PDB file of C-alpha atoms in Angstrom:
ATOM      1  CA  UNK A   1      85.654 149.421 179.473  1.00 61.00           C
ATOM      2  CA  UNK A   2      83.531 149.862 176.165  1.00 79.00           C
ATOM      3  CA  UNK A   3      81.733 152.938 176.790  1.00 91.00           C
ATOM      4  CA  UNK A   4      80.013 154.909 174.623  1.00 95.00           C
ATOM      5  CA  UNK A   5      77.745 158.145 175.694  1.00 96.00           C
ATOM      6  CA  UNK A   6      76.217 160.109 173.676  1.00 97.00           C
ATOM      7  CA  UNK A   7      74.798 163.757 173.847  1.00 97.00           C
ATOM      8  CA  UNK A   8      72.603 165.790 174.296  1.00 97.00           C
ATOM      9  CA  UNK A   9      69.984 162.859 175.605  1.00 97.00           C
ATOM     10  CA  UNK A  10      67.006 165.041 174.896  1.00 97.00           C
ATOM     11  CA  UNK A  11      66.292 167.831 172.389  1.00 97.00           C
ATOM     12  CA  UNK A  12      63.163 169.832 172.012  1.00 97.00           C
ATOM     13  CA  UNK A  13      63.999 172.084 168.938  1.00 96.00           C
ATOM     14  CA  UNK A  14      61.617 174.360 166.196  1.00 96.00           C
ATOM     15  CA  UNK A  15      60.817 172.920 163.117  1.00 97.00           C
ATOM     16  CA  UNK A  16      63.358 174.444 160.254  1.00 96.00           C
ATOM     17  CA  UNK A  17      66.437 174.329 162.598  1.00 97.00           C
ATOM     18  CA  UNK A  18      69.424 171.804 162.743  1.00 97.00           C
ATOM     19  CA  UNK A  19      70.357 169.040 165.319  1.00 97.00           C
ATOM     20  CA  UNK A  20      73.376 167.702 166.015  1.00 97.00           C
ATOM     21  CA  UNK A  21      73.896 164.554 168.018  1.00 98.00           C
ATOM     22  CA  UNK A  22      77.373 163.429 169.444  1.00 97.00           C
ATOM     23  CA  UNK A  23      78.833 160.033 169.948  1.00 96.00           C
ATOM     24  CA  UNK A  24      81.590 159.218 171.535  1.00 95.00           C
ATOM     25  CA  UNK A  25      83.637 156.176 172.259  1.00 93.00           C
ATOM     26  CA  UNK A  26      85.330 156.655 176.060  1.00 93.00           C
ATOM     27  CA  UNK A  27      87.709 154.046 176.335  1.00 89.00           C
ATOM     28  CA  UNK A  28      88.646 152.611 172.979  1.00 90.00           C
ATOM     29  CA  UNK A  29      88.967 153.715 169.587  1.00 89.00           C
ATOM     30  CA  UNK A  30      86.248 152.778 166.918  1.00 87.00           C
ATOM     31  CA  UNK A  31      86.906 153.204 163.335  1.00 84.00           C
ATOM     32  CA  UNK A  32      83.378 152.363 162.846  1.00 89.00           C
ATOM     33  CA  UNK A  33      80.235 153.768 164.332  1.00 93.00           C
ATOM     34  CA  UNK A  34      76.553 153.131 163.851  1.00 95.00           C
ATOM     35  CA  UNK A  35      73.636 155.440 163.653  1.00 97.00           C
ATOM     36  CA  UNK A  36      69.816 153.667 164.339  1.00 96.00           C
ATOM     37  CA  UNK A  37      67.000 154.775 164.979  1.00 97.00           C
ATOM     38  CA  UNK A  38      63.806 153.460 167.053  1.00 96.00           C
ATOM     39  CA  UNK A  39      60.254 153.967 166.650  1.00 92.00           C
ATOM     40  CA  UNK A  40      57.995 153.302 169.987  1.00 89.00           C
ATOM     41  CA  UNK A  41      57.817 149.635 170.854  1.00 87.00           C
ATOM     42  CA  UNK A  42      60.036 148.655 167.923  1.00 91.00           C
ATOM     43  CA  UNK A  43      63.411 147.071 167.365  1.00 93.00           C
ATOM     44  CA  UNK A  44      65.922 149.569 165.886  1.00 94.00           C
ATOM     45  CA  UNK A  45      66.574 150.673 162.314  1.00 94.00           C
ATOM     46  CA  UNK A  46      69.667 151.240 160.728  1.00 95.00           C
ATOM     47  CA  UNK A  47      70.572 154.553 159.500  1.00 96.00           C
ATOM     48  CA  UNK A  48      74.243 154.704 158.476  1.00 95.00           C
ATOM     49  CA  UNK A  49      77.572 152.677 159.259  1.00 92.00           C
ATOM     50  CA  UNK A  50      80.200 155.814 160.270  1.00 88.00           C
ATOM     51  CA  UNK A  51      83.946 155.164 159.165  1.00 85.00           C
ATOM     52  CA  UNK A  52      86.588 157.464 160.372  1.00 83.00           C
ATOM     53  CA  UNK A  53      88.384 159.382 157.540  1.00 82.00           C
ATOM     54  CA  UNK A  54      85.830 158.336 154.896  1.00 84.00           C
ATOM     55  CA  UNK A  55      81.933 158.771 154.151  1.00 88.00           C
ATOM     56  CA  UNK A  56      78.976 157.600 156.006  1.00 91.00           C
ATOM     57  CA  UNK A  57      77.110 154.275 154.236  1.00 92.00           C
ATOM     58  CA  UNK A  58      73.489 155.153 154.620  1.00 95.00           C
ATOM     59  CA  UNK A  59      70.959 152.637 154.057  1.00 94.00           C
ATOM     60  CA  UNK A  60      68.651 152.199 151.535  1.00 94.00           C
ATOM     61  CA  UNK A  61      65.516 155.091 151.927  1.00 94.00           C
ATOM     62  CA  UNK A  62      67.729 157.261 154.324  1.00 96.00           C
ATOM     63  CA  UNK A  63      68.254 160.828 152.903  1.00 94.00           C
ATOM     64  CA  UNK A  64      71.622 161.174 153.461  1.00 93.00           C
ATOM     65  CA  UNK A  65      71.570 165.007 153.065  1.00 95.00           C
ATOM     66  CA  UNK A  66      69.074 164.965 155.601  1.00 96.00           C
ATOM     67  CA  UNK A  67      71.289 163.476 158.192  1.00 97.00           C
ATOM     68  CA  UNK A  68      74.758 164.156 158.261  1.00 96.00           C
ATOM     69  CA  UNK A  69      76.966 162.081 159.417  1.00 94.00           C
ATOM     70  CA  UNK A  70      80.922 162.962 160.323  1.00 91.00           C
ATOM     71  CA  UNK A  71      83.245 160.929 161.739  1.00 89.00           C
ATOM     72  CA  UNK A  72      86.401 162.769 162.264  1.00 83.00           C
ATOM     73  CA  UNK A  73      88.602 160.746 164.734  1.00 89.00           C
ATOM     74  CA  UNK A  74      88.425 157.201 166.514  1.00 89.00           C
ATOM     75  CA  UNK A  75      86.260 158.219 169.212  1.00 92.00           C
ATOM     76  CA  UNK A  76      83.879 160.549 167.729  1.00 94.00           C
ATOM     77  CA  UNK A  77      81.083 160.664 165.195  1.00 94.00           C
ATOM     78  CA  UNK A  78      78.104 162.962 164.845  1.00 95.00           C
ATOM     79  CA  UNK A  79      75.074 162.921 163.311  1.00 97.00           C
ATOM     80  CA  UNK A  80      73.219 166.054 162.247  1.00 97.00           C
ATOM     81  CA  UNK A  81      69.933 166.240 161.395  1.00 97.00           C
ATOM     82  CA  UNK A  82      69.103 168.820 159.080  1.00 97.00           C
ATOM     83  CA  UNK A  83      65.953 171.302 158.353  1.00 96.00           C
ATOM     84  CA  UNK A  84      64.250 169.041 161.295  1.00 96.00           C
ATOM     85  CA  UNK A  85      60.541 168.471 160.889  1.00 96.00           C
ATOM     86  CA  UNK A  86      58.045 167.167 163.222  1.00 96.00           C
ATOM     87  CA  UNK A  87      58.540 163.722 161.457  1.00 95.00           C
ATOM     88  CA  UNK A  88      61.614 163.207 162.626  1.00 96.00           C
ATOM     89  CA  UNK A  89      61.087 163.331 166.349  1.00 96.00           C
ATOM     90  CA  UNK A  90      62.501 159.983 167.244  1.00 96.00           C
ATOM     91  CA  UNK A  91      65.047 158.122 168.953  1.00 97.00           C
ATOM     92  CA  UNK A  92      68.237 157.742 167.903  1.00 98.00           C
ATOM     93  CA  UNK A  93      71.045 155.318 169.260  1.00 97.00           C
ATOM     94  CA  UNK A  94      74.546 155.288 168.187  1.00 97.00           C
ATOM     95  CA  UNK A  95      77.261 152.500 168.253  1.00 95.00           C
ATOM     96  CA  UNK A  96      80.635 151.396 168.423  1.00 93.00           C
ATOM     97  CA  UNK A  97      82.488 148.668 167.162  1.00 87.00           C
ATOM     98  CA  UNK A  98      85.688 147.692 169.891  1.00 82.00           C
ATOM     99  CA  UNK A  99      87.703 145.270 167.949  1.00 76.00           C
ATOM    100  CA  UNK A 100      89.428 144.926 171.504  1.00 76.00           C
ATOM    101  CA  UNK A 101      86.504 143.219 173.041  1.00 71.00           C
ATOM    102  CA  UNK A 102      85.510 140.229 169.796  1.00 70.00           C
ATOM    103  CA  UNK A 103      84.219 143.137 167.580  1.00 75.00           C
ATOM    104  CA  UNK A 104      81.353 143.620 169.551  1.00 85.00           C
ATOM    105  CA  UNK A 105      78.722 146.950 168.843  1.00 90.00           C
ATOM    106  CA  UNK A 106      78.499 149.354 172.433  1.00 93.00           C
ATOM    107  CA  UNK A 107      75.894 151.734 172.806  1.00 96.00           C
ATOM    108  CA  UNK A 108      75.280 154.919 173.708  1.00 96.00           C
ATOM    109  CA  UNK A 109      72.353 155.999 175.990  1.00 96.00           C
ATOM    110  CA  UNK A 110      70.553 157.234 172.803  1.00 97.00           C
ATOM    111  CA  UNK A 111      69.000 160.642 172.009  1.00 98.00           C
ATOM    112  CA  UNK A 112      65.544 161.542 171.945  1.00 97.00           C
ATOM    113  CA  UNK A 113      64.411 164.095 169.736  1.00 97.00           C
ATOM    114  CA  UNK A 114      61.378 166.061 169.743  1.00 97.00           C
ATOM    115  CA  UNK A 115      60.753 168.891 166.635  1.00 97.00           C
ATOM    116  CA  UNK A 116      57.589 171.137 167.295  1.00 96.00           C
TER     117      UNK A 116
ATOM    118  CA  UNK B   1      70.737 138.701 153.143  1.00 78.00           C
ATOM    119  CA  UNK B   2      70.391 137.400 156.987  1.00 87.00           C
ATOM    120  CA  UNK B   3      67.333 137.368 158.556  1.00 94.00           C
ATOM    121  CA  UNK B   4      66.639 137.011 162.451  1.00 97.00           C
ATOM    122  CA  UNK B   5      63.227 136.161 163.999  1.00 97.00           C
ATOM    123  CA  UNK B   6      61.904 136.445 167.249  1.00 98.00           C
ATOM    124  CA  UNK B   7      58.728 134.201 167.214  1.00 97.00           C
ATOM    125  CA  UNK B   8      57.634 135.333 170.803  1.00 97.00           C
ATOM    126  CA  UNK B   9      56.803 139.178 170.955  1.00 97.00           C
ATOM    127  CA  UNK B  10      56.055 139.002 174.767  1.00 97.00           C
ATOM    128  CA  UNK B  11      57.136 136.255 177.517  1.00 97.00           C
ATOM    129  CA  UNK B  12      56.549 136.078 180.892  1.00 97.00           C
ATOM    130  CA  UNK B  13      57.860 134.573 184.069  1.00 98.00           C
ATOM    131  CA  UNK B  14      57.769 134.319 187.667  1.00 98.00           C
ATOM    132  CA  UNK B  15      60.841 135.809 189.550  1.00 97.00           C
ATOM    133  CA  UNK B  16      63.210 133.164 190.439  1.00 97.00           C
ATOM    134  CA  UNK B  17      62.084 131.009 187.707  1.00 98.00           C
ATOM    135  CA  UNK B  18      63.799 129.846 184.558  1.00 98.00           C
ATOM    136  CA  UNK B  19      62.508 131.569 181.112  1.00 98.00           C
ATOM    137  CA  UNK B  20      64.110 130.798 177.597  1.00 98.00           C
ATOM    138  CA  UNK B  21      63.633 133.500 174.480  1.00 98.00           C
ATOM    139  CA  UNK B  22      63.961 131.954 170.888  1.00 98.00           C
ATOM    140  CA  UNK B  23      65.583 133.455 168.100  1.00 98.00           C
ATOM    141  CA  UNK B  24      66.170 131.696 164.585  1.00 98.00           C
ATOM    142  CA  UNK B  25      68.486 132.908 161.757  1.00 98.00           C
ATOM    143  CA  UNK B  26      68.656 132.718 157.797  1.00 96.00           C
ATOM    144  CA  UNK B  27      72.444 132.928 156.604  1.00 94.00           C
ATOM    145  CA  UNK B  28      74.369 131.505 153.929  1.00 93.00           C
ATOM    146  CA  UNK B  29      77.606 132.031 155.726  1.00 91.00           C
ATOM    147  CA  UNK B  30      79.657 129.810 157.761  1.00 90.00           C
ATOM    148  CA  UNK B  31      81.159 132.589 160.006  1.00 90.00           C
ATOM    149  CA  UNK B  32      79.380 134.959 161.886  1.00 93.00           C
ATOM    150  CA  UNK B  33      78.581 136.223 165.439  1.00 93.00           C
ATOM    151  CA  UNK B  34      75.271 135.748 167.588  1.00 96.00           C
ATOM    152  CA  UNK B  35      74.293 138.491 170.272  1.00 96.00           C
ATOM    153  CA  UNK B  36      71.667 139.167 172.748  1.00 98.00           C
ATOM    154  CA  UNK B  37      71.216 142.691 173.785  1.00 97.00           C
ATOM    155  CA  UNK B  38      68.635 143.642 176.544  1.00 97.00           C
ATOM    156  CA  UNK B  39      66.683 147.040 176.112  1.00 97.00           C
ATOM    157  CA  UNK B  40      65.034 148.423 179.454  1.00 95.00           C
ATOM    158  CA  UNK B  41      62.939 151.277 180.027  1.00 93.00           C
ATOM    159  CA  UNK B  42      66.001 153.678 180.410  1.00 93.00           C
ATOM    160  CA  UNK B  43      66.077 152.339 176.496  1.00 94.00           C
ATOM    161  CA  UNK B  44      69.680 151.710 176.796  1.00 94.00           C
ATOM    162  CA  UNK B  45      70.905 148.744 174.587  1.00 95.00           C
ATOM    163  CA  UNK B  46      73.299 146.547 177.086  1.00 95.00           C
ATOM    164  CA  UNK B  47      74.958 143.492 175.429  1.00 95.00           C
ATOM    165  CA  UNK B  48      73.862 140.360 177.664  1.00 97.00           C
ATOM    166  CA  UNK B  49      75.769 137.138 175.651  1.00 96.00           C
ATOM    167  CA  UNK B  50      78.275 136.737 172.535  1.00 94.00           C
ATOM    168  CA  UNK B  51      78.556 133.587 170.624  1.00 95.00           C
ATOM    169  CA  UNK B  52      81.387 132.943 168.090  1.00 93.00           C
ATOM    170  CA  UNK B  53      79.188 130.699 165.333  1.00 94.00           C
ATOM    171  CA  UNK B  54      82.677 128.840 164.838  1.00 92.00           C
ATOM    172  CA  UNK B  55      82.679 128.369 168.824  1.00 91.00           C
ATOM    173  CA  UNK B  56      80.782 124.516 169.809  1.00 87.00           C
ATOM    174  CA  UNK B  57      80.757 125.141 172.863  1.00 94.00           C
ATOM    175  CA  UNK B  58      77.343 127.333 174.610  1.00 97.00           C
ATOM    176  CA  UNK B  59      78.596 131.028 175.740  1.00 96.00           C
ATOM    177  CA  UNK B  60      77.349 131.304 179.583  1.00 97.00           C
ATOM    178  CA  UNK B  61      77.560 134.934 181.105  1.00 95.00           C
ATOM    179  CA  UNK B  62      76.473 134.276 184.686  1.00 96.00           C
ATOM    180  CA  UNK B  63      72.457 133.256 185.131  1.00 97.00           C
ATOM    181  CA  UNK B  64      72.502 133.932 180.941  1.00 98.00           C
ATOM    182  CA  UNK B  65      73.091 130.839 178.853  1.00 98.00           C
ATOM    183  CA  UNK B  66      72.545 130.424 175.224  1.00 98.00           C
ATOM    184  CA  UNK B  67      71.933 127.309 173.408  1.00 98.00           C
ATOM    185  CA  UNK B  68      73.541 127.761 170.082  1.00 97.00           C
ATOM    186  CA  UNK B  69      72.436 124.479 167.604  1.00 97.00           C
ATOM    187  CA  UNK B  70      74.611 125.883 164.208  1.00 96.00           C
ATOM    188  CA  UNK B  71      72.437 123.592 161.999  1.00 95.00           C
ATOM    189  CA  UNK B  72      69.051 124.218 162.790  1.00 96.00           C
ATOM    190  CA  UNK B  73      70.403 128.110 162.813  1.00 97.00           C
ATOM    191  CA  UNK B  74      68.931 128.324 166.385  1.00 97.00           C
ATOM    192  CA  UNK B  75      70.043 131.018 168.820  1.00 98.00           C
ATOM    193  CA  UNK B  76      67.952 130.733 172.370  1.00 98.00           C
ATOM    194  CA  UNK B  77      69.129 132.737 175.575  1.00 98.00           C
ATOM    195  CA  UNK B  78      68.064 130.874 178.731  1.00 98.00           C
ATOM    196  CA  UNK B  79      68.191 133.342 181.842  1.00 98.00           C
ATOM    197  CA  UNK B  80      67.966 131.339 185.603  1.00 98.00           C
ATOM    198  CA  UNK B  81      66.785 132.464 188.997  1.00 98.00           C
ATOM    199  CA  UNK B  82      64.859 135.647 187.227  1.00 98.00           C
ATOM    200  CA  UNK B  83      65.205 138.783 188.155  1.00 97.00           C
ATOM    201  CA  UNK B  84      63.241 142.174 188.753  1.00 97.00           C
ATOM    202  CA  UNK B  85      65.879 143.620 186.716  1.00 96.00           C
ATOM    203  CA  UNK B  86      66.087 141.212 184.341  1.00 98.00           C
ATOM    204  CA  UNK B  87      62.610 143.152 182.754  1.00 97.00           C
ATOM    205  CA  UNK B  88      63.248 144.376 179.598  1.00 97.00           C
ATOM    206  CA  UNK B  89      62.936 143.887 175.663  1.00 97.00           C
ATOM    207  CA  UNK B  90      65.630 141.561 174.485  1.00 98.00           C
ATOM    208  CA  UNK B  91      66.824 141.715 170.843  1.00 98.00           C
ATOM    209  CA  UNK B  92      68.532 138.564 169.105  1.00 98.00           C
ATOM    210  CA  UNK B  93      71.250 140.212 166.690  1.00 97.00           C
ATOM    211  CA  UNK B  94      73.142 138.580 163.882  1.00 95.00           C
ATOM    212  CA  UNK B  95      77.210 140.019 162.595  1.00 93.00           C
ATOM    213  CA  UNK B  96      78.760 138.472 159.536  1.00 89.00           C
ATOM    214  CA  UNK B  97      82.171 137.880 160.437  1.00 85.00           C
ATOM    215  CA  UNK B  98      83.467 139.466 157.633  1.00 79.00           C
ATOM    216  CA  UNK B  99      85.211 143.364 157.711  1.00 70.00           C
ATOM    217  CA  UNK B 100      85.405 145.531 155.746  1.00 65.00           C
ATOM    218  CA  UNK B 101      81.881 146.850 155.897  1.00 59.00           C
ATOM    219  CA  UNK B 102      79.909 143.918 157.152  1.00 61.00           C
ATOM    220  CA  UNK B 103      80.321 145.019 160.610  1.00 81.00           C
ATOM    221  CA  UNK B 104      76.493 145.925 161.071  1.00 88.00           C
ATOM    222  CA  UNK B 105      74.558 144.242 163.268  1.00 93.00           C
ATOM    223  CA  UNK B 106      70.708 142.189 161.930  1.00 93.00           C
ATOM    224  CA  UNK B 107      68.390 142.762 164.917  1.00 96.00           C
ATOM    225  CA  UNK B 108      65.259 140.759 165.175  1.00 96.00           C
ATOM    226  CA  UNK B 109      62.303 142.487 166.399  1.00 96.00           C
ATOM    227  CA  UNK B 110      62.579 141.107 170.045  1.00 97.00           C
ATOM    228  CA  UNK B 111      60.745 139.864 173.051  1.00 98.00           C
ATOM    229  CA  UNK B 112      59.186 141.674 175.840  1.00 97.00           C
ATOM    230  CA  UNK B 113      60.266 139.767 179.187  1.00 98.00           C
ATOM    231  CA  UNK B 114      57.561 140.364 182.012  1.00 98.00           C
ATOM    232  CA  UNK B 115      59.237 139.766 185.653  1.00 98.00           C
ATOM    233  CA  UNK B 116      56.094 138.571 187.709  1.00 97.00           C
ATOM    234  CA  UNK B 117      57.046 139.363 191.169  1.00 95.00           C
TER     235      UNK B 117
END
């Protein structure tokens, strides 16, 4: 139990056009989901804590209508990243919390993102 | 806010051996929750060891041990009989055990684990 995938786990898309990134919770419901990203060799930044039924929490210096963020039930959230530039090309991990398993964070396989 | 440091960016250690990664935290809280994640090359993050701070007792997850010392906010992972497998980045991660939207995890910036064969 307390898998999480995530699609697609590459993207190669223009510069100008929209991503979206999905993240799903397999075998237990998480009200709360976690967005990071990860430069080369470095540990992972937090982007924005997810809540189903209410709005993202972005962190400080994230544009938060430059990536979307929905949550819309307990096993899904997505993350959309919007107008993409060639700065943006990263990896991106979500999260889950499972409240089941001592409110541990699960996550998904990540996404890597490349904008020409 | 909580701080977690990872004073050794890269470790090293011959397979079968014994090899301990450090990690120190800054919190004024009483309750919280410890983790170590390990990050190999397929970059997926895979939880390795949970520790309840309110918990005296040392989690053990099979060759993965932690030693846990509340007061000196100390938070070391011990792994025995190494591994090939066992090559990866490992990240020390802090939770306040608070809800309510102090669920996010403090990463430090980790430690590159060399298996030498």
């Amino acid at each position: 139990g307390a898998v999480v995938s995530q699609h697609p786990s590459r993207v190669i898309c223009k510069s100008g056009t929209s991503v979206k990134i999905e993240c799903r919770s397999l075998d237990f419901q998480a009200t709360t989901m976690f967005w990071y990203r990860q430069f080369p060799k470095q540990s992972l930044m937090l982007m924005a804590t997810s809540n189903e039924g209410s709005k993202a929490t972005y962190e400080q210096g994230v544009e938060k209508d430059k990536f979307l963020i929905n949550h819309a039930s307990l096993t899904l959230s997505t993350l959309t990243v919007t107008s993409a530039h060639p700065e943006d090309s990263s990896f991106y991990i979500c999260s889950a919390n499972n409240w089941d398993r001592g409110e541990t964070q699960y996550f998904g396989p990540g996404t890597r993102l490349l904008v020409l | 806010a909580q701080t977690v440091t990872q004073s050794q960016p890269e470790m090293s250690v011959q397979e079968a051996e014994t090899v301990t990664l450090s990690c120190t935290y800054d919190t004024s809280e009483s309750d919280y929750y410890l983790f170590w994640y390990k990050q190999p090359p397929s970059r997926q993050m895979i939880l390795v060891i949970r520790q309840e701070a309110y918990k005296q007792q040392n989690a053990t997850e099979n060759r993965f041990s932690v030693n846990f010392q509340k007061a000196a906010k100390s938070f070391s992972l011990k792994i025995s009989d190494s591994q090939l497998g066992d090559a990866a980045m490992y990240f020390c991660a802090y939770r306040s055990a608070r809800r309510l939207g102090n669920e996010k995890l403090t990463f430090g910036t980790g430690t590159r684990l060399t298996i030498i064969p």
